[in-house]
C-alpha atoms as one frame of an Amber mdcrd trajectory, in Angstrom:
protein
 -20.790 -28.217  22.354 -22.924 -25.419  22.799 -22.408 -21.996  24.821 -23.459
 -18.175  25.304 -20.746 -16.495  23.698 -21.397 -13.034  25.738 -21.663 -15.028
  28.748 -18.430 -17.205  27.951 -16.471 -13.805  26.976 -17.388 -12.834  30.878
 -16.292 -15.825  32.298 -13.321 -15.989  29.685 -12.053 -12.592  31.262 -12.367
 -13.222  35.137 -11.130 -16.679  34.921  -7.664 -15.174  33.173  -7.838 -12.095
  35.650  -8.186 -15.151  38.733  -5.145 -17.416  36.766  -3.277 -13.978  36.290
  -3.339 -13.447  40.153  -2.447 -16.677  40.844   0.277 -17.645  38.280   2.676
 -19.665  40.540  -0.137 -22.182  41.440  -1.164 -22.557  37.125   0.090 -25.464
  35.514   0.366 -26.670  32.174  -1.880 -28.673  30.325   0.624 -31.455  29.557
   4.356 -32.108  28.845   4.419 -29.366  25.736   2.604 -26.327  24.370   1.763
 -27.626  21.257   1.097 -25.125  18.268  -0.230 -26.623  14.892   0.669 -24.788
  11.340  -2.076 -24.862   8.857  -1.339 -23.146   5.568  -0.968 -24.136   1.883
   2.360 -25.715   1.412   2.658 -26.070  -2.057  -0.205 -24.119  -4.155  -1.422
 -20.565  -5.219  -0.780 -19.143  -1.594   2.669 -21.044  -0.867   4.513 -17.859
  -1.134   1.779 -15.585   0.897   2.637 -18.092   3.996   3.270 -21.464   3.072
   7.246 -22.790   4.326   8.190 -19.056   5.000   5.689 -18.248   7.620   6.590
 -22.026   9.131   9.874 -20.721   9.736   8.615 -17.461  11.236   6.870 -19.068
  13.581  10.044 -21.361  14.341  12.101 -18.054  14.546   9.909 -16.875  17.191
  10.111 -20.173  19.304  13.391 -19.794  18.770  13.940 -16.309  19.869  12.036
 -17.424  22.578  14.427 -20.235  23.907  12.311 -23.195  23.125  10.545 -23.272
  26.346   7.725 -21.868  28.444   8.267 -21.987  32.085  10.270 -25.348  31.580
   7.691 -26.391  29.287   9.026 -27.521  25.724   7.379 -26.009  22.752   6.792
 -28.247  19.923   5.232 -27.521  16.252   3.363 -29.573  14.184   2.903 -28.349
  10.523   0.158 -29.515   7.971  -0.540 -28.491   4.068  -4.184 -27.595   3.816
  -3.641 -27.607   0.214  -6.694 -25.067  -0.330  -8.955 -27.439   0.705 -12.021
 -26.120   3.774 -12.403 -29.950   4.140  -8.937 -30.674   4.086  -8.148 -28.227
   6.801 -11.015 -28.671   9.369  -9.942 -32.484   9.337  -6.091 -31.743  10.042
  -7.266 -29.365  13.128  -9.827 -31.853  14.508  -7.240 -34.641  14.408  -4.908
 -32.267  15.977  -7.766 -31.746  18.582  -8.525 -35.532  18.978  -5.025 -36.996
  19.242  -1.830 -34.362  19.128  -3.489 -32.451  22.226  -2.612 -29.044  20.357
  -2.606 -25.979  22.378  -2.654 -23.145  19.641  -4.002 -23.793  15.158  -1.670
 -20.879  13.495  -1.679 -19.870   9.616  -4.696 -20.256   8.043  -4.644 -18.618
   4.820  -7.329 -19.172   2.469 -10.389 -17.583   4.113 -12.637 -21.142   3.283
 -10.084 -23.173   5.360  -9.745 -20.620   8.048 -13.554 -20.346   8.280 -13.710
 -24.217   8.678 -10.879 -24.475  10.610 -11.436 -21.860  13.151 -14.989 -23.507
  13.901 -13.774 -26.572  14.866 -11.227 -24.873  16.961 -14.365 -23.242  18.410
 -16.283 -26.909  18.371 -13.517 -27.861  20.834 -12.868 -24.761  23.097  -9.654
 -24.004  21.886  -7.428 -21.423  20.543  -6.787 -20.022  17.209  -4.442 -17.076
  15.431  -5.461 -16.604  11.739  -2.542 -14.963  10.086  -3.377 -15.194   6.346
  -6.488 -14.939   5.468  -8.029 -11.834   4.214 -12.105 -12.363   4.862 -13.259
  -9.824   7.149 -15.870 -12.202   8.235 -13.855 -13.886  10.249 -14.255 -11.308
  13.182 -17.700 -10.311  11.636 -20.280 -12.744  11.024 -17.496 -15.898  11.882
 -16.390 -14.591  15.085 -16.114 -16.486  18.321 -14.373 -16.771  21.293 -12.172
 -19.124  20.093 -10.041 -17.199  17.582  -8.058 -13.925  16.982  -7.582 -12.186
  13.446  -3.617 -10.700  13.287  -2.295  -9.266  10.103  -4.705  -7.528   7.796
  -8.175  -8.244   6.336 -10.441  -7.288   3.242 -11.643  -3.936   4.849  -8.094
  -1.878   5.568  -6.974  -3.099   2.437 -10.026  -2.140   0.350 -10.533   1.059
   2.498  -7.376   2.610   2.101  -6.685   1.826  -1.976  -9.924   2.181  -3.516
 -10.551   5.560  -1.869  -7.246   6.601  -3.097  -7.707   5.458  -6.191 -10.856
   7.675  -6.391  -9.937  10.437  -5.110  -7.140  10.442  -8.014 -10.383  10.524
 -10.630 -11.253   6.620 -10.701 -14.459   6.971 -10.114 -15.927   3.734 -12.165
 -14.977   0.240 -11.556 -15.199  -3.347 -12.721 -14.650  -5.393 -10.184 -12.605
  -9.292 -11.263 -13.559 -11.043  -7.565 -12.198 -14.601  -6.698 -15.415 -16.811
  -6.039 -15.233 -18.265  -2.467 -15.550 -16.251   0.547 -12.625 -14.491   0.875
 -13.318 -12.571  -2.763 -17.032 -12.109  -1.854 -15.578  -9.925   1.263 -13.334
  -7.820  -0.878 -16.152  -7.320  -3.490 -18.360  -6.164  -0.747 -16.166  -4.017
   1.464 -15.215  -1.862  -2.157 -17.908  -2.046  -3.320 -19.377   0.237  -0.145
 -15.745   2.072  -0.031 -16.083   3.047  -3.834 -20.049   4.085  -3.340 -19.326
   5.863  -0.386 -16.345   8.515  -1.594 -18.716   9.014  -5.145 -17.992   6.325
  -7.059 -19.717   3.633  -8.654 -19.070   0.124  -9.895 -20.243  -0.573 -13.614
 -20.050  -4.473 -13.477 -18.557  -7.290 -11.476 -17.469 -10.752 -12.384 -16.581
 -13.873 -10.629 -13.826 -16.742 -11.532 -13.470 -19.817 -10.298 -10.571 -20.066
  -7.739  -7.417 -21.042  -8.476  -7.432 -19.894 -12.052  -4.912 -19.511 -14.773
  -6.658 -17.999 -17.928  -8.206 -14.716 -17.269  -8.555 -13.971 -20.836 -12.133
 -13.783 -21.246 -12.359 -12.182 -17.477  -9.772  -9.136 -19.109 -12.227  -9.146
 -22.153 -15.393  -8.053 -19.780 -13.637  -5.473 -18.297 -11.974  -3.848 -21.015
 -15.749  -4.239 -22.582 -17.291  -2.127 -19.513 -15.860   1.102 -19.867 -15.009
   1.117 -16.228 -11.682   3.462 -15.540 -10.643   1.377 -12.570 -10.256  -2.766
 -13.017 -10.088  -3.792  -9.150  -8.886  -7.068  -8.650 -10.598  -8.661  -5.839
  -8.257 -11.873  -5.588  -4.868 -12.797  -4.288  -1.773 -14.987  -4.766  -1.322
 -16.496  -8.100  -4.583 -15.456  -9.130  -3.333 -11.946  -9.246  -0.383 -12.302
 -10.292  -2.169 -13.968 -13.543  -4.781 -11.511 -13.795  -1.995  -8.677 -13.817
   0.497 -10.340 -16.281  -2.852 -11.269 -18.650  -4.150  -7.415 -18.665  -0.671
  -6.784 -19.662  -0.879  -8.768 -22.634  -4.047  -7.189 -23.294  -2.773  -3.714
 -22.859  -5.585  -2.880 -20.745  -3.420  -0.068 -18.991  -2.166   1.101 -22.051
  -5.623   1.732 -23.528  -6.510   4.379 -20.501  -7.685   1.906 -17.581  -6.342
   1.703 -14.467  -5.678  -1.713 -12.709  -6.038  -1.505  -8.738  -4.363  -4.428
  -6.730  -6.762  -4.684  -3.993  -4.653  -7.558  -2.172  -1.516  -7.185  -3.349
   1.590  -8.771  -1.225   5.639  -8.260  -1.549   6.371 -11.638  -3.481   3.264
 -10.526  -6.123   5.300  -7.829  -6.681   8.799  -9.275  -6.813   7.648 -12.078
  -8.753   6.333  -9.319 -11.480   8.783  -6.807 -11.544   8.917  -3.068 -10.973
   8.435  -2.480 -14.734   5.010  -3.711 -14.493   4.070  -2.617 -11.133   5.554
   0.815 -11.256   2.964   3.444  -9.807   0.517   0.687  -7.820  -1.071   1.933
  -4.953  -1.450  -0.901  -2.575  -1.889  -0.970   1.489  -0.043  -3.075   3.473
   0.089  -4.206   7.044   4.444  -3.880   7.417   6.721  -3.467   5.050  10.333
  -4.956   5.813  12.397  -1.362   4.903  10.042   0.857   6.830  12.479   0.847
  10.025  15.904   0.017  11.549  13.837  -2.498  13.826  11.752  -4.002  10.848
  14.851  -4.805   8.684  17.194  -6.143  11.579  14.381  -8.908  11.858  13.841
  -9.635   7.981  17.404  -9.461   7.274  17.614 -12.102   9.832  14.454 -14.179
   8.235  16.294 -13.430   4.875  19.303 -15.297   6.010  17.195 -18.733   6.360
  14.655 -18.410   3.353  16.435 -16.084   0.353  13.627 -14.085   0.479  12.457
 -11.013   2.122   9.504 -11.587   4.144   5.742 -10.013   4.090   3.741  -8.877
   6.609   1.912 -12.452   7.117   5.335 -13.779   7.548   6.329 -10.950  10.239
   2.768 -11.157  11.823   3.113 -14.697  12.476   6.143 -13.927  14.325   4.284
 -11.517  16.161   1.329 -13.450  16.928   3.516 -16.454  18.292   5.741 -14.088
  20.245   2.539 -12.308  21.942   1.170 -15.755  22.435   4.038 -17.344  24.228
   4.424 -14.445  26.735   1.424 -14.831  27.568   1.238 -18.119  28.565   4.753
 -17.563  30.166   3.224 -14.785  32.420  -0.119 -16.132  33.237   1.402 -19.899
  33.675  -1.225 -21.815  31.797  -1.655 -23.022  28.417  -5.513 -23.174  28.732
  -6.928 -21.569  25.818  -9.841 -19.084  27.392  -7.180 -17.632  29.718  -4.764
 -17.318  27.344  -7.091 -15.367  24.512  -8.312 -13.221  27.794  -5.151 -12.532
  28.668  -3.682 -11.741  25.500  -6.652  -8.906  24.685  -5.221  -7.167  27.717
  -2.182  -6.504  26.581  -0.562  -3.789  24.491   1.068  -4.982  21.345   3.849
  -2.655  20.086   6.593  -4.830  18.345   8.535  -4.380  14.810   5.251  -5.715
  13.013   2.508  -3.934  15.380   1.951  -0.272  15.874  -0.758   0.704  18.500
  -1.937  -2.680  18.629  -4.502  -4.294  20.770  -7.144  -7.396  20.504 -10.939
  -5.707  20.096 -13.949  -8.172  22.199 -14.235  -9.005  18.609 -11.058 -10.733
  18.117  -9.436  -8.513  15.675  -6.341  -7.147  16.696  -6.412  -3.589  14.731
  -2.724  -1.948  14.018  -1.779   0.881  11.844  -1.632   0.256   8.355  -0.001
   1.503   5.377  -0.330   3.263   2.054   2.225   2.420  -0.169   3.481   3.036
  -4.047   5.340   0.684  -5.920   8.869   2.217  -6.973  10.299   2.905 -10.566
  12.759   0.543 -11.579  14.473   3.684 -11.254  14.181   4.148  -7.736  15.148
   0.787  -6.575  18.163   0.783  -4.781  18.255  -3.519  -4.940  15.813  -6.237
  -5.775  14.040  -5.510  -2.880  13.461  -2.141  -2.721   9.949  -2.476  -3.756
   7.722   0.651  -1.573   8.096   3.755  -0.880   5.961   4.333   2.343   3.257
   7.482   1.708   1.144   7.239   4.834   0.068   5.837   8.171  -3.146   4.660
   8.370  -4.056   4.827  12.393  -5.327   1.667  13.818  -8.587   2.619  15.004
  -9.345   4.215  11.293  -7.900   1.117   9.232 -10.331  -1.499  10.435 -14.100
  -1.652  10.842 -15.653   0.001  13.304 -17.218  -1.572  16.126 -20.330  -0.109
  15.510 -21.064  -1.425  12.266 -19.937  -4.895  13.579 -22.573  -8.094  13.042
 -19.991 -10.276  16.139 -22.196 -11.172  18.440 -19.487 -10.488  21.204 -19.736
  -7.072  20.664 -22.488  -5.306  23.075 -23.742  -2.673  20.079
């Protein structure tokens, strides 16, 4: 199915404005709101999402007492194990036969591009909590979907030009091949050029990958001060623990994390992460708010959560009161509806849902503490500064969404 997406975003908005005023006499669309979990289970990215931000989401259902408006809320959970193929199959049977109201997760930008257009293919709803392409509310934006936690563009933004303005002002860029790295590599790229920089040389690996000797090699061989690592997951946690071995630090380089999350860090130590700049979307110690809920999340997993975890959470919370308060599950109302209100919860700061589908919050610059400095295994960042919402993310302006009236 075909449609105008400028003239669907109209109709999207009166028709939740006319359900909004009219809430007693919406119904639901059958006997459960139905929310599918996409996310890899059980590869590279298990620990960016995977089983933890399953039982975020079931926290929040929880938290929320199960119900809608007498409605029962029910979960169905699938391992897209990395695969674009893989994970637009699992939505479109969810589509064809589970009558699923809401596709959460989505981690690996290739699956949450598929995904997230047959979710569009079928007029329904989608959260992507995970993934890190900023394409998905660029060039792969629709109607149909919503972009929560963080993507390539904060996250490059807010490290490379600090890394910069500290004196790295020559880069090789190490870029996972698939679309998620090709994002990162871009958005530097332009962040790096743009505060007086430039970037020597570039190279691609395949993705996942588990030998990044010869990758290492290049860089050291460039000259570049700055090795950015434009990957994620296991991929840079390899890449890290290989330039180690190399002593690519210890020769005068400077490695930049580009997407760097909590459990990368844990899962490394502070001895070898000491001093990384990295930005970051929440971070579980920054508040009395914050850790109430991860202390809670930590009781159920062992693990401190990151900010996908939390923004799932979010997402599901924001989504479920609005369907509570508007009285319909249907998806256009619902995404309407949702973009009108405020989000200001322990994971969002000055949030809101652009015409784009990105929901911008403030970000964060952080350092990675000294073993020193650690106060317990957790105590990984020491907060250094806000970055305001409507500064993190891409402008509209510069926006190729063809929702957005430039």
């Amino acid at each position: 199915m075909t449609f105008n997406r400028k003239i669907l975003a109209s109709s999207v908005a009166f028709a939740a404005a006319t359900l909004m005023a009219t809430g007693a006499q919406a119904e639901m669309s059958d006997d459960a709101v139905r929310i599918g979990y996409l996310a890899d289970m059980s590869g590279t990215y298990r620990d960016l999402a995977g089983p933890g931000g399953l039982e975020a989401l079931q926290m929040a259902i929880e938290d929320f007492g199960g119900e809608v408006n007498g409605t029962p809320i029910e979960v169905l959970s699938a391992d897209d194990r990395n695969s674009a193929d893989v994970g637009a199959n699992t939505v479109r049977e969810w589509f064809d036969t589970q009558n699923v109201d809401l596709v959460s997760g989505l981690v690996a930008s290739s699956v949450a591009i598929a995904a997230t257009k047959v979710v569009e293919e079928n007029n329904g709803l989608a959260i992507v909590s995970g993934s890190a392409a900023s394409s998905i509310t660029n060039e792969h934006c629709a109607p149909t979907h919503i972009h929560w936690v963080y993507d390539t563009y904060p996250m490059a933004n807010a490290t490379a030009k600090a890394v910069v303005d500290q004196g790295g002002d020559s880069w090789f860029l190490l870029t996972a091949d698939y679309a998620f790295g090709h994002a990162m590599e871009k958005d530097v790229t332009e962040v790096v050029e743009e505060s007086g920089g430039t970037v020597v040389d570039s190279v691609r690996h395949p993705f996942p990958t588990t030998d990044f000797s010869s990758y290492i090699l290049q860089a050291q061989g460039s000259g570049a001060k700055v090795v950015g690592l434009a990957n994620a997951g296991g991929d840079t946690v390899n890449a890290i623990k290989t330039a180690s071995q190399f002593g690519l630090t210890q020769s005068g380089q400077q490695l930049a994390g580009l997407i760097v999350f909590l459990n990368d860090i844990y899962a490394m130590g502070l001895e070898a992460t000491q001093g990384l700049l990295l930005t970051t979307g929440w971070y579980w110690n920054m508040d009395e708010e914050s850790r109430e809920w991860a202390e809670r999340y930590y009781e159920r997993v062992g693990s401190m959560p990151g900010m996908v975890h939390a923004g799932i959470y979010s997402s599901t919370t924001h989504y479920l009161d609005t369907v509570k308060e508007i009285g319909t599950d249907d998806p256009e109302a619902v995404r309407a509806a949702m973009a009108e209100k405020p989000i200001n919860d322990f994971f969002s700061r000055n949030g809101r849902i652009r015409e784009d589908g990105r929901m911008v919050h403030d970000m964060y610059l952080v350092e990675v503490n000294s073993p020193e400095d650690a106060t317990h295994d957790w105590d990984l960042y020491e907060v250094l500064s806000t970055i305001p919402a409507e500064q993190a993310y891409r402008p509209l302006s510069e926006s190729q969404c063809d929702l957005v009236n430039n």
